[in-house]
Amino acid sequence: PRVSSHPKFQNALSVDILFMNHAGYEQPFPKLRLSFTDKSGKPVAKRDFLPIEYLAGEAAGMKLMPSQVPIHIALEIKDPGSNADNYQVSFLENR
């Protein structure tokens, strides 16, 4: 993932993520969790995104993630502040 200041909005971030389904079959898109921590690893902010929230463009409306095809998504979020030194993207089962 790449996190940068949002090009249009103050106090916002743009998060670009590229991921791929390495399984040999299609499967449901995961829920994504974007979390930020401070220097000591203490949570500062987190947000979960459902596929309907992060799939856009050609991927909008897709139900299954194709096998061996890169998926690029862009998220726009509120800046969690200067204490957010680290970030992590996790894939969760979408129930």
Coordinates of N, CA and C in Angstrom, one line a residue:
P1 N 0.8 -1.2 0.0 CA 0.0 0.0 0.0 C 0.9 1.3 0.0
R2 N 0.3 2.3 -0.5 CA 1.0 3.6 -0.5 C 0.0 4.6 0.1
V3 N 0.4 5.3 1.1 CA -0.4 6.3 1.8 C 0.2 7.7 1.5
S4 N -0.6 8.6 1.1 CA -0.1 10.0 0.8 C -1.2 11.0 1.2
S5 N -0.8 12.3 1.3 CA -1.7 13.3 1.5 C -2.7 13.4 0.3
H6 N -4.0 13.6 0.6 CA -5.0 13.7 -0.4 C -4.7 14.9 -1.3
P7 N -4.7 14.7 -2.6 CA -4.4 15.8 -3.5 C -5.4 17.0 -3.5
K8 N -6.7 16.7 -3.0 CA -7.7 17.8 -3.1 C -8.2 18.2 -1.7
F9 N -8.2 17.4 -0.7 CA -8.8 17.7 0.5 C -7.8 17.8 1.7
Q10 N -7.9 18.8 2.5 CA -7.1 18.9 3.7 C -7.5 17.9 4.7
N11 N -6.6 17.5 5.6 CA -6.8 16.6 6.6 C -7.4 15.2 6.1
A12 N -7.0 14.8 4.9 CA -7.4 13.6 4.4 C -6.2 12.9 3.7
L13 N -6.3 11.6 3.6 CA -5.2 10.8 3.0 C -5.8 10.0 1.8
S14 N -4.9 9.7 0.9 CA -5.2 8.8 -0.2 C -4.4 7.5 0.0
V15 N -5.1 6.4 0.0 CA -4.4 5.1 0.2 C -4.6 4.2 -1.1
D16 N -3.5 3.9 -1.8 CA -3.5 3.1 -2.9 C -3.1 1.7 -2.6
I17 N -3.9 0.7 -2.9 CA -3.6 -0.7 -2.6 C -3.7 -1.6 -3.8
L18 N -2.7 -2.4 -4.0 CA -2.7 -3.4 -5.1 C -2.6 -4.8 -4.5
F19 N -3.6 -5.6 -4.8 CA -3.6 -7.0 -4.2 C -4.1 -8.0 -5.3
M20 N -3.8 -9.3 -5.0 CA -4.2 -10.3 -6.0 C -4.6 -11.6 -5.3
N21 N -5.6 -12.2 -5.9 CA -6.0 -13.5 -5.5 C -5.1 -14.6 -6.1
H22 N -4.2 -15.2 -5.2 CA -3.2 -16.1 -5.7 C -3.8 -17.6 -5.8
A23 N -5.0 -17.7 -5.3 CA -5.7 -19.1 -5.4 C -6.0 -19.4 -6.9
G24 N -6.1 -20.6 -7.2 CA -6.4 -21.0 -8.6 C -7.9 -20.9 -8.9
Y25 N -8.7 -20.2 -8.1 CA -10.1 -20.1 -8.4 C -10.6 -18.7 -7.9
E26 N -11.7 -18.3 -8.4 CA -12.4 -17.1 -7.9 C -12.9 -17.2 -6.5
Q27 N -12.9 -16.2 -5.8 CA -13.4 -16.2 -4.4 C -13.9 -14.8 -4.1
P28 N -14.8 -14.8 -3.0 CA -15.4 -13.5 -2.7 C -14.3 -12.4 -2.3
F29 N -14.6 -11.2 -2.6 CA -13.7 -10.1 -2.2 C -13.7 -10.0 -0.7
P30 N -12.5 -9.7 -0.1 CA -12.5 -9.7 1.4 C -12.9 -8.3 1.9
K31 N -13.2 -8.3 3.2 CA -13.4 -7.0 3.9 C -11.9 -6.5 4.1
L32 N -11.7 -5.2 4.0 CA -10.3 -4.7 4.2 C -10.3 -3.9 5.5
R33 N -9.3 -4.1 6.3 CA -9.1 -3.3 7.5 C -7.9 -2.4 7.4
L34 N -8.0 -1.1 7.5 CA -6.9 -0.2 7.4 C -6.7 0.3 8.8
S35 N -5.5 0.0 9.4 CA -5.3 0.4 10.8 C -4.0 1.2 10.9
F36 N -4.0 2.2 11.8 CA -2.8 3.0 12.1 C -2.4 2.9 13.5
T37 N -1.1 2.9 13.8 CA -0.6 2.8 15.1 C 0.5 3.9 15.4
D38 N 0.7 4.2 16.6 CA 1.8 5.1 16.9 C 3.1 4.4 17.0
K39 N 4.2 5.1 17.4 CA 5.5 4.6 17.5 C 5.6 3.3 18.4
S40 N 4.8 3.3 19.4 CA 4.9 2.1 20.3 C 4.0 1.0 19.9
G41 N 3.2 1.1 18.8 CA 2.3 0.1 18.3 C 0.9 0.2 18.9
K42 N 0.7 1.3 19.6 CA -0.7 1.5 20.2 C -1.6 2.0 19.1
P43 N -2.8 1.4 19.0 CA -3.8 1.8 17.9 C -4.1 3.2 18.0
V44 N -4.2 3.9 16.9 CA -4.6 5.3 16.8 C -5.9 5.4 16.1
A45 N -6.1 4.6 15.0 CA -7.3 4.6 14.2 C -7.4 3.3 13.4
K46 N -8.7 3.0 13.1 CA -8.9 1.8 12.2 C -10.2 2.0 11.5
R47 N -10.3 1.4 10.3 CA -11.6 1.4 9.6 C -11.6 0.2 8.8
D48 N -12.8 -0.4 8.7 CA -13.1 -1.6 7.9 C -13.8 -1.1 6.6
F49 N -13.5 -1.7 5.5 CA -14.1 -1.4 4.2 C -14.7 -2.6 3.6
L50 N -16.0 -2.6 3.3 CA -16.6 -3.7 2.6 C -16.3 -3.5 1.1
P51 N -16.4 -4.6 0.3 CA -16.1 -4.5 -1.1 C -17.0 -3.5 -1.8
I52 N -18.2 -3.3 -1.4 CA -19.1 -2.3 -2.1 C -18.5 -0.9 -1.9
E53 N -17.7 -0.7 -0.8 CA -17.1 0.6 -0.5 C -15.8 0.9 -1.3
Y54 N -15.1 -0.2 -1.6 CA -13.8 0.0 -2.2 C -13.7 -0.4 -3.7
L55 N -14.7 -1.1 -4.2 CA -14.6 -1.5 -5.6 C -15.2 -0.4 -6.4
A56 N -14.5 0.1 -7.4 CA -14.9 1.2 -8.3 C -14.4 0.9 -9.7
G57 N -14.8 1.7 -10.6 CA -14.3 1.6 -12.0 C -14.7 0.2 -12.6
E58 N -13.7 -0.4 -13.2 CA -14.0 -1.7 -13.8 C -14.4 -2.8 -12.8
A59 N -14.0 -2.7 -11.6 CA -14.3 -3.7 -10.6 C -15.7 -3.4 -9.9
A60 N -16.3 -2.3 -10.1 CA -17.5 -2.0 -9.4 C -18.6 -3.0 -9.7
G61 N -19.2 -3.5 -8.7 CA -20.3 -4.5 -8.9 C -19.8 -5.9 -9.0
M62 N -18.5 -6.2 -9.0 CA -17.9 -7.5 -9.1 C -18.2 -8.2 -7.8
K63 N -18.6 -9.5 -7.8 CA -18.9 -10.3 -6.6 C -17.7 -11.2 -6.2
L64 N -17.0 -11.7 -7.3 CA -15.9 -12.6 -7.0 C -14.6 -12.0 -7.5
M65 N -13.6 -12.2 -6.8 CA -12.2 -11.7 -7.1 C -11.6 -12.8 -8.1
P66 N -11.3 -12.3 -9.3 CA -10.7 -13.3 -10.3 C -9.3 -13.8 -9.8
S67 N -9.0 -14.9 -10.3 CA -7.7 -15.5 -9.9 C -6.6 -14.9 -10.8
Q68 N -5.5 -14.6 -10.1 CA -4.2 -14.1 -10.8 C -4.4 -12.8 -11.5
V69 N -5.3 -12.0 -11.1 CA -5.5 -10.7 -11.7 C -5.3 -9.6 -10.7
P70 N -4.4 -8.6 -10.9 CA -4.1 -7.6 -9.9 C -5.4 -6.7 -9.8
I71 N -5.7 -6.3 -8.6 CA -6.8 -5.5 -8.2 C -6.2 -4.2 -7.6
H72 N -6.5 -3.1 -8.2 CA -6.0 -1.8 -7.7 C -7.2 -1.0 -7.1
I73 N -7.1 -0.6 -5.9 CA -8.1 0.2 -5.2 C -7.5 1.5 -4.7
A74 N -8.3 2.5 -4.5 CA -7.9 3.8 -3.9 C -8.9 4.1 -2.9
L75 N -8.4 4.4 -1.7 CA -9.3 4.7 -0.6 C -9.0 6.2 -0.2
E76 N -10.1 6.9 0.2 CA -9.9 8.2 0.8 C -10.4 8.2 2.2
I77 N -9.5 8.6 3.1 CA -9.9 8.6 4.5 C -9.5 9.9 5.2
K78 N -10.1 10.1 6.4 CA -9.7 11.2 7.2 C -8.3 10.9 7.8
D79 N -7.4 11.9 7.8 CA -6.1 11.8 8.3 C -6.2 11.5 9.8
P80 N -5.6 10.4 10.3 CA -5.6 10.0 11.7 C -4.7 10.8 12.6
G81 N -4.0 11.7 12.0 CA -3.2 12.7 12.8 C -1.7 12.3 12.9
S82 N -0.9 13.2 13.5 CA 0.5 13.1 13.5 C 1.0 11.9 14.3
N83 N 0.2 11.4 15.2 CA 0.7 10.2 16.0 C 0.7 8.9 15.2
A84 N 0.0 8.9 14.1 CA -0.1 7.7 13.3 C 1.2 7.5 12.5
D85 N 2.1 6.7 13.0 CA 3.4 6.5 12.4 C 3.5 5.3 11.5
N86 N 2.6 4.3 11.7 CA 2.6 3.1 11.0 C 1.2 2.8 10.5
Y87 N 1.1 2.0 9.4 CA -0.2 1.6 9.0 C -0.1 0.1 8.5
Q88 N -1.3 -0.5 8.5 CA -1.3 -1.9 8.0 C -2.7 -2.1 7.3
V89 N -2.7 -2.9 6.3 CA -3.9 -3.4 5.6 C -4.1 -4.8 5.9
S90 N -5.2 -5.2 6.4 CA -5.5 -6.6 6.7 C -6.7 -7.0 5.9
F91 N -6.7 -8.3 5.5 CA -7.8 -8.9 4.8 C -8.6 -9.7 5.7
L92 N -9.9 -9.5 5.8 CA -10.8 -10.2 6.7 C -11.9 -10.9 5.9
E93 N -12.4 -11.9 6.5 CA -13.5 -12.6 5.8 C -14.7 -11.7 5.8
N94 N -15.3 -11.7 4.6 CA -16.5 -10.8 4.4 C -17.8 -11.5 4.7
R95 N -18.3 -11.3 5.8 CA -19.6 -12.0 6.2 C -20.7 -11.0 6.3

